[in-house]
Tab-separated table of C-alpha atoms and ligand atoms in Angstrom:
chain	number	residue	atom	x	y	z
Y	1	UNK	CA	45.719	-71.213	-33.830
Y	2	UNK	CA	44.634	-69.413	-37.038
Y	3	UNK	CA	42.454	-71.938	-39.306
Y	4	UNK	CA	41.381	-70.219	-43.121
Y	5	UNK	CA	38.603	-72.684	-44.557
Y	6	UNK	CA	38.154	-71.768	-48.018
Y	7	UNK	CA	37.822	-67.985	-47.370
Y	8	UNK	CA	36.999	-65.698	-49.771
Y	9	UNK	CA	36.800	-61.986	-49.038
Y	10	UNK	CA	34.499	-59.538	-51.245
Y	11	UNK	CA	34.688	-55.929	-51.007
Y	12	UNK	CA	31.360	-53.971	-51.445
Y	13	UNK	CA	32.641	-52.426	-55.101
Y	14	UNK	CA	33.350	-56.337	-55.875
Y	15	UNK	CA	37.087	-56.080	-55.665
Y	16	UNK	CA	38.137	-59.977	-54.157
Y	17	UNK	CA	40.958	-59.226	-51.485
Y	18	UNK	CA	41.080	-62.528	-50.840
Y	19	UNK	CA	40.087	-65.860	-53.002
Y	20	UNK	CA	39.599	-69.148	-51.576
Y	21	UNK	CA	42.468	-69.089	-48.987
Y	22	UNK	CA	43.191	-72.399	-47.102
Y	23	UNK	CA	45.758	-72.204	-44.328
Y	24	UNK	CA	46.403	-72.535	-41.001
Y	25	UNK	CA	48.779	-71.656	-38.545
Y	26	UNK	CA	49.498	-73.465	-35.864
Y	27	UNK	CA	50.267	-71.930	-31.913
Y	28	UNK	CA	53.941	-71.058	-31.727
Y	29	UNK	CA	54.870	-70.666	-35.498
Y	30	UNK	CA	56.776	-67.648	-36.380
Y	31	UNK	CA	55.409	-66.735	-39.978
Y	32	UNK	CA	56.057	-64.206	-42.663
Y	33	UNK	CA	53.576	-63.451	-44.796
Y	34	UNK	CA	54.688	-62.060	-48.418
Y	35	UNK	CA	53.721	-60.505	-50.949
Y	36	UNK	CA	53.541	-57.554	-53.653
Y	37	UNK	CA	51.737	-54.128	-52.701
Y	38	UNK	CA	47.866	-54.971	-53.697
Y	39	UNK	CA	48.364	-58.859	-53.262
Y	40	UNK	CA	46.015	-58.971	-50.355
Y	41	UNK	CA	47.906	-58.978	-47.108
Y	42	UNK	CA	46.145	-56.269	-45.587
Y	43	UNK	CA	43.025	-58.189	-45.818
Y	44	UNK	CA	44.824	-61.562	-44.539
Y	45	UNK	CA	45.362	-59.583	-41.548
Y	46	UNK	CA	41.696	-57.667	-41.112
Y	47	UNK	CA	40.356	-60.417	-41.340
Y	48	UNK	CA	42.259	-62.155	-38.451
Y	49	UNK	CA	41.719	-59.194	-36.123
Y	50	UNK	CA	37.888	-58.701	-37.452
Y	51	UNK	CA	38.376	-55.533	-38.679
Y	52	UNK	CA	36.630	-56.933	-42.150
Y	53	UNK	CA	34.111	-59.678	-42.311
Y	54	UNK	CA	34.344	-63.049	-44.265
Y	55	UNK	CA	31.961	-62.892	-47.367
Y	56	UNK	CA	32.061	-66.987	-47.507
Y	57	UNK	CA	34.130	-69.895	-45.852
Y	58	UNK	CA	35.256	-70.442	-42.600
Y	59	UNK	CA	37.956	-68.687	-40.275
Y	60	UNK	CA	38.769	-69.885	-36.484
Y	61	UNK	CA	41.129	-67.690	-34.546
Y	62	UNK	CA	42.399	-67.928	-31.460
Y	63	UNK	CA	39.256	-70.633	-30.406
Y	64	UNK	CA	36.559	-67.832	-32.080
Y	65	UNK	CA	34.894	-68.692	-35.339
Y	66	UNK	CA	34.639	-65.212	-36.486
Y	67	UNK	CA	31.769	-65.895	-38.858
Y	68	UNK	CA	29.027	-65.446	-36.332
Y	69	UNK	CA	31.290	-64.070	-33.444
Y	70	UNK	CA	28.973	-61.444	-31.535
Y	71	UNK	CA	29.751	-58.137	-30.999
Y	72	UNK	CA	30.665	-58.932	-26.876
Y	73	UNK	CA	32.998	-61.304	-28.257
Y	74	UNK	CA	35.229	-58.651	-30.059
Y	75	UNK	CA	36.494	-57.676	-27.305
Y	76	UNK	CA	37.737	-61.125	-26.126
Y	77	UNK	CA	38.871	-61.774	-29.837
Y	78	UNK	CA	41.224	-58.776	-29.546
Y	79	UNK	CA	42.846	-59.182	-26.223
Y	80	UNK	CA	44.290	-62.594	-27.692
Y	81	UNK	CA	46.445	-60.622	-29.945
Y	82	UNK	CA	48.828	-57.962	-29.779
Y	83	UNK	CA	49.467	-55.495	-32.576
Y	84	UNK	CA	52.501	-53.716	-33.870
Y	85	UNK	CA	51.704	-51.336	-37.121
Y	86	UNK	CA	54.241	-49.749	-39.721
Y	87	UNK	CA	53.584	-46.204	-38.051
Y	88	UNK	CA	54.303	-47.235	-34.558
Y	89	UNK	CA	50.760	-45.486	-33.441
Y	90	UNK	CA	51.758	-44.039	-30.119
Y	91	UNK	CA	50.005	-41.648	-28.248
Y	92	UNK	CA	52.260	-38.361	-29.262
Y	93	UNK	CA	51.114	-36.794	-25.735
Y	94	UNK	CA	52.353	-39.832	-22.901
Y	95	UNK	CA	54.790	-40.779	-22.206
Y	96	UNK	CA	56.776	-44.408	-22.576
Y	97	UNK	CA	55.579	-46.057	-19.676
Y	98	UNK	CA	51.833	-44.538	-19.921
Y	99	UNK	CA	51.595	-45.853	-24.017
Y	100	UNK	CA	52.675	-49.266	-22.364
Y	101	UNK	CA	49.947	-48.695	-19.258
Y	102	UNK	CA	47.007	-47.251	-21.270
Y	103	UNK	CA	46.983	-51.054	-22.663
Y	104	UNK	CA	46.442	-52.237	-19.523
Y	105	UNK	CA	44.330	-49.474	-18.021
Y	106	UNK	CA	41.763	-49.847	-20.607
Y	107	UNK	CA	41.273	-53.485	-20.181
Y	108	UNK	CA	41.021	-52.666	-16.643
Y	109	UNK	CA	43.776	-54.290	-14.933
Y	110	UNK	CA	44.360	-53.786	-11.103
Y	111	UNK	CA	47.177	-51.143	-10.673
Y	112	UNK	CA	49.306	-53.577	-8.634
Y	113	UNK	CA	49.530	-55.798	-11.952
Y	114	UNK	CA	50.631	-52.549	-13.903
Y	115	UNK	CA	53.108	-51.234	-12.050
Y	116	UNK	CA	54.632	-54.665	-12.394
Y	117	UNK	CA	54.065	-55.174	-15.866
Y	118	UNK	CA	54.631	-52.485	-17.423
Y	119	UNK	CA	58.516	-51.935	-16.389
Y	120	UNK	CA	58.830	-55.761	-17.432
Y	121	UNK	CA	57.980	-55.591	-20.869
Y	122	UNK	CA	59.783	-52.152	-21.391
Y	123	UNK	CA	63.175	-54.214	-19.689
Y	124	UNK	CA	62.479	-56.936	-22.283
Y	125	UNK	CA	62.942	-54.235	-25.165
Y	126	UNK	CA	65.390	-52.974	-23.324
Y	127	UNK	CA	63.812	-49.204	-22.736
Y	128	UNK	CA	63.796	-49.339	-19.419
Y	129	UNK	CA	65.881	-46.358	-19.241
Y	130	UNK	CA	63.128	-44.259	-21.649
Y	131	UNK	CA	60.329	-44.625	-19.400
Y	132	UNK	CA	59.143	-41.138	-18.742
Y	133	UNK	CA	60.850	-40.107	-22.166
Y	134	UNK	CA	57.633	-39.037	-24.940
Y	135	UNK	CA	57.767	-40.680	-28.009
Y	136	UNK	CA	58.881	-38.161	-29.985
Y	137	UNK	CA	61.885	-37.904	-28.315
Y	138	UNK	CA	62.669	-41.526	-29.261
Y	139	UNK	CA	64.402	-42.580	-32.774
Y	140	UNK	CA	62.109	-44.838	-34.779
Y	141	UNK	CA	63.733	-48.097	-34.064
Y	142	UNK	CA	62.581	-47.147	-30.312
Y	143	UNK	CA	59.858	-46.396	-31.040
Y	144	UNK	CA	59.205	-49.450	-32.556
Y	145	UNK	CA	60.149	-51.020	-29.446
Y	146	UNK	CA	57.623	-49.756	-27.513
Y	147	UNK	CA	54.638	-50.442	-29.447
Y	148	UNK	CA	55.908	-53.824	-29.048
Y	149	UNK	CA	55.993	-53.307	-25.625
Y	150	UNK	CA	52.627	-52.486	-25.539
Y	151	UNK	CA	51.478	-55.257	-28.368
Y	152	UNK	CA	53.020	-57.752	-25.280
Y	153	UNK	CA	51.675	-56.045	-22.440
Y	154	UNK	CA	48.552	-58.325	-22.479
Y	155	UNK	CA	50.647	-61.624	-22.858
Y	156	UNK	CA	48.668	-62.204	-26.371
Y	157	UNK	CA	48.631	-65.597	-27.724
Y	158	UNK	CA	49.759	-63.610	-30.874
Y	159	UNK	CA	51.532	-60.909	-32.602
Y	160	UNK	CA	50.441	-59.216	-35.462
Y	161	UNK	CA	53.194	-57.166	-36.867
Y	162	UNK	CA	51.784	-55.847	-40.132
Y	163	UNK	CA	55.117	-54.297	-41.977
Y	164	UNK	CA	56.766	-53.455	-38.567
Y	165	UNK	CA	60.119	-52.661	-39.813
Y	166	UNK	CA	59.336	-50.012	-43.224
Y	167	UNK	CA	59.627	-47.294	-41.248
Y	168	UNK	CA	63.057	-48.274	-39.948
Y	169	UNK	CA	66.601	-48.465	-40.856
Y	170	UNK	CA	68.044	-51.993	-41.382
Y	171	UNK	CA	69.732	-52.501	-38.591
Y	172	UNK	CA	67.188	-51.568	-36.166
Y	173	UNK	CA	64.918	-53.820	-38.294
Y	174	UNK	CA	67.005	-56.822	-37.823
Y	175	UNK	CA	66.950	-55.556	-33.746
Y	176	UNK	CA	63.345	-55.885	-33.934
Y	177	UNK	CA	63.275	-58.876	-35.745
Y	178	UNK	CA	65.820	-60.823	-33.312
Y	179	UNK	CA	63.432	-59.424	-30.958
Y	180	UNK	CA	59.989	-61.099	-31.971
Y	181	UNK	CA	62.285	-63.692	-32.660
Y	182	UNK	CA	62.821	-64.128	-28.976
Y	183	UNK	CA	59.237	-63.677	-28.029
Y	184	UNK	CA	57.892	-66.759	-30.213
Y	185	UNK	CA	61.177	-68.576	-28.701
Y	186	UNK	CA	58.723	-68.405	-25.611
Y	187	UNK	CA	55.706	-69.454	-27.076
Y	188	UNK	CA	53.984	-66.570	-28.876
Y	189	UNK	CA	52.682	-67.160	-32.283
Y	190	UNK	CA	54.275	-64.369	-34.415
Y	191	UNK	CA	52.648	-63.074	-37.730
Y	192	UNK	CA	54.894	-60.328	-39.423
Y	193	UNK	CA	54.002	-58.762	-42.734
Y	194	UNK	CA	57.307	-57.743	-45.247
Y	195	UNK	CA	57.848	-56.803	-48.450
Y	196	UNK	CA	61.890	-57.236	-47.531
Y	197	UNK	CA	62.741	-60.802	-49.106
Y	198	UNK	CA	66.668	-59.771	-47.412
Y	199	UNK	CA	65.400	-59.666	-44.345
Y	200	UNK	CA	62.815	-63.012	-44.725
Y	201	UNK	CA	66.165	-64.704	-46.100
Y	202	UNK	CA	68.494	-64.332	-42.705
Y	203	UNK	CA	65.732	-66.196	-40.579
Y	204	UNK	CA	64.763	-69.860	-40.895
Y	205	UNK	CA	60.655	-69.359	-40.593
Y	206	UNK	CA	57.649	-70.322	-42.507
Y	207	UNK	CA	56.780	-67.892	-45.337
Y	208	UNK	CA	53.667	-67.746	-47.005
Y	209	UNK	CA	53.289	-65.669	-50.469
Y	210	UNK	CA	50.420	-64.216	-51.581
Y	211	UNK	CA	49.888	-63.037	-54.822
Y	212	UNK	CA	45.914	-62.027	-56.636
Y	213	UNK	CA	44.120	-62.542	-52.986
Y	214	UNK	CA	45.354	-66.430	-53.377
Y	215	UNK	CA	48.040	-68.388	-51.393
Y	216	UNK	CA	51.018	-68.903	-54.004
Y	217	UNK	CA	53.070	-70.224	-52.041
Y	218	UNK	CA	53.907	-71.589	-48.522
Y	219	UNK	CA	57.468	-72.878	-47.543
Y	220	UNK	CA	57.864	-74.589	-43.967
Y	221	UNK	CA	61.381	-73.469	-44.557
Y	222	UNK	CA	62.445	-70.701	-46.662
Y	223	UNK	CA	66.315	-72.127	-46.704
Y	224	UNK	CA	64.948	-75.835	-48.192
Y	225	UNK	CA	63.262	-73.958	-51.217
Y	226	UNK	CA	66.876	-72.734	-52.286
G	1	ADP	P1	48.037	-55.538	-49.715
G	1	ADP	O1	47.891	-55.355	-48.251
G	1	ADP	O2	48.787	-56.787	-50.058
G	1	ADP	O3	48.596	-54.331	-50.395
G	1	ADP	P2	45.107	-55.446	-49.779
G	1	ADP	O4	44.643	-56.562	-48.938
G	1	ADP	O5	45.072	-54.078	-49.214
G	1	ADP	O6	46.577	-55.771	-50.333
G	1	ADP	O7	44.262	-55.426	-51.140
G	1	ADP	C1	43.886	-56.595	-51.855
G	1	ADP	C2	42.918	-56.174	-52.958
G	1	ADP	O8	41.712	-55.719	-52.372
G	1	ADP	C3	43.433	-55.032	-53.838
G	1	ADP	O9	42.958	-55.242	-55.147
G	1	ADP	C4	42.781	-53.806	-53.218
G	1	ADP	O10	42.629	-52.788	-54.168
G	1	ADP	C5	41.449	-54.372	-52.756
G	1	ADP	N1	40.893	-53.646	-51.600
G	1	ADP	C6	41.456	-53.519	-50.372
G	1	ADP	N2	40.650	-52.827	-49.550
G	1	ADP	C7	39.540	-52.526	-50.253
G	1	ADP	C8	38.333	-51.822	-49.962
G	1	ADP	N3	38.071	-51.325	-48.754
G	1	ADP	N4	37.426	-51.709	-50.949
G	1	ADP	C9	37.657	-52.223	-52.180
G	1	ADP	N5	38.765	-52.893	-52.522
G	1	ADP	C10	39.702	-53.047	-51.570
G	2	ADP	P1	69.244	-44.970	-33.608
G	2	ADP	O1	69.453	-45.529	-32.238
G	2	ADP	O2	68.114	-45.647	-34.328
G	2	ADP	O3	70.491	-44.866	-34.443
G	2	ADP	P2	69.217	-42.053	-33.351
G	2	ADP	O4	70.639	-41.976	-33.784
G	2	ADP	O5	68.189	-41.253	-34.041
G	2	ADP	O6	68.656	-43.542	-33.330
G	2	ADP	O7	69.133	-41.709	-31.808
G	2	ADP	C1	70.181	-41.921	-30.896
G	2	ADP	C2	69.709	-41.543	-29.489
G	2	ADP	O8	69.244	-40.197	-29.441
G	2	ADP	C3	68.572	-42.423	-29.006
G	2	ADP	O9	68.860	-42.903	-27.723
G	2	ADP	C4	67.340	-41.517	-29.007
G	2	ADP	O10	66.530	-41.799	-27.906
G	2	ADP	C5	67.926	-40.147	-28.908
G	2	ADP	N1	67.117	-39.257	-29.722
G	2	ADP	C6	66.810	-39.388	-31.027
G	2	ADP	N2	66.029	-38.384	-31.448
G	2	ADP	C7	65.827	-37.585	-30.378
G	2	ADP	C8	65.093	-36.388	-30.149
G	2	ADP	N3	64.390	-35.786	-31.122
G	2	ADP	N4	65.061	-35.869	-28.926
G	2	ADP	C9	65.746	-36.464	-27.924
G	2	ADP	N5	66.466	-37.598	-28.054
G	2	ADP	C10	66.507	-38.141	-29.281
């Protein structure tokens, strides 16, 4: 659960990012989150994974009220969520499987639990087959794929994908779409970033607009609002 109590976020040169935001999210909602280049969806989404501090109100994610939330608690904070960025942000030098490992191999996890893991998240995206291919050898819809292979590895609570289709041509963008579609069909809370109103218009989710670091407007159903 994501709860924004009256948050307002102040850069250091005074710019707001964000004004007053009240929202919340509830566990297993697949939202988009809209809004013009500058609007402040950047900082919606820093904010959630702590990258940027709240200058004043009140934001509870995941059961941590990152106000106070010590430094030991970051950690925690961050293993609740899996992340999938516009630039894929693989590691150019391993290969498939090892991007999809080094998320578990940093957190630790036996090697038992990786070996089984690891090949069944890459079968859910279905890349299998591209295991020991390197990333580079993989078109960007694929590649794509695999960072959300990794962003599931850790069965997060939620996914933040912050613009995950830009980078990619339509069709593999409705592909990954369908697919995070299918992943909050099974409980994960999904969180995905677009500036592409075609895309927001084939799916039946919760869209909320932001526009001057302020909520303008948030439709339980885009298809009602028509
Ligand atoms: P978006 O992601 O929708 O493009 P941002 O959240 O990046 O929007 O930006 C919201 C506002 O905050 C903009 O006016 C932007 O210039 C400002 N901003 C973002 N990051 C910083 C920063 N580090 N320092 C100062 N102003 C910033
Ligand atoms: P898409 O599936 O998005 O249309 P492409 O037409 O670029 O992607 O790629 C088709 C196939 O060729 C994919 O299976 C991909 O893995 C492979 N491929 C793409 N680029 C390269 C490359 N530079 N080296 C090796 N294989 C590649």
């Amino acid at each position: 659960m994501i709860e924004f109590k009256n948050v307002s976020k102040v850069y250091p040169n005074g710019t707001y990012g964000l004004k007053d935001v009240n929202v919340r999210i509830d566990d297993g909602e697949f939202v988009f989150v809209l809004g013009a280049s500058g609007a402040g969806k950047s900082t919606f989404l820093k904010l959630i994974m702590h990258e940027e501090k709240v200058t004043s109100g009140e934001l509870v994610v995941n059961g941590f009220s990152l106000a106070g939330l010590k430094q030991r608690e970051v950690p925690k904070l961050r293993r609740s969520m899996g992340i999938v960025f516009q630039d894929f942000r693989l590691i150019p030098s391993m290969n498939v499987y090892d991007n999809v490992a080094f998320a578990l191999r940093v957190t630790d996890t036996p090697y038992r639990e990786i070996r089984k893991r690891v090949p069944f998240v890459l079968d859910l995206v279905g890349l299998i087959h591209k295991a020991k291919n390197m990333p580079n050898e993989l078109s960007g819809g694929e590649q794509q794929r695999v960072a959300l292979a990794r962003a599931l590895v850790n069965k997060p609570a939620l996914i933040i994908a912050d613009e995950p289709t830009g980078n990619i041509d339509p069709e593999m963008s409705m592909e990954i779409v369908d697919m995070l579609d299918s992943i909050n069909k099974v409980g994960t809370t999904i969180l995905m970033v677009t500036h592409e109103h075609e895309l927001i218009r084939r799916y039946d989710h919760r869209v909320i607009t932001i526009e001057g670091g302020s909520i303008l407007s948030d439709r339980p159903d885009w298809r009602d609002a028509r």
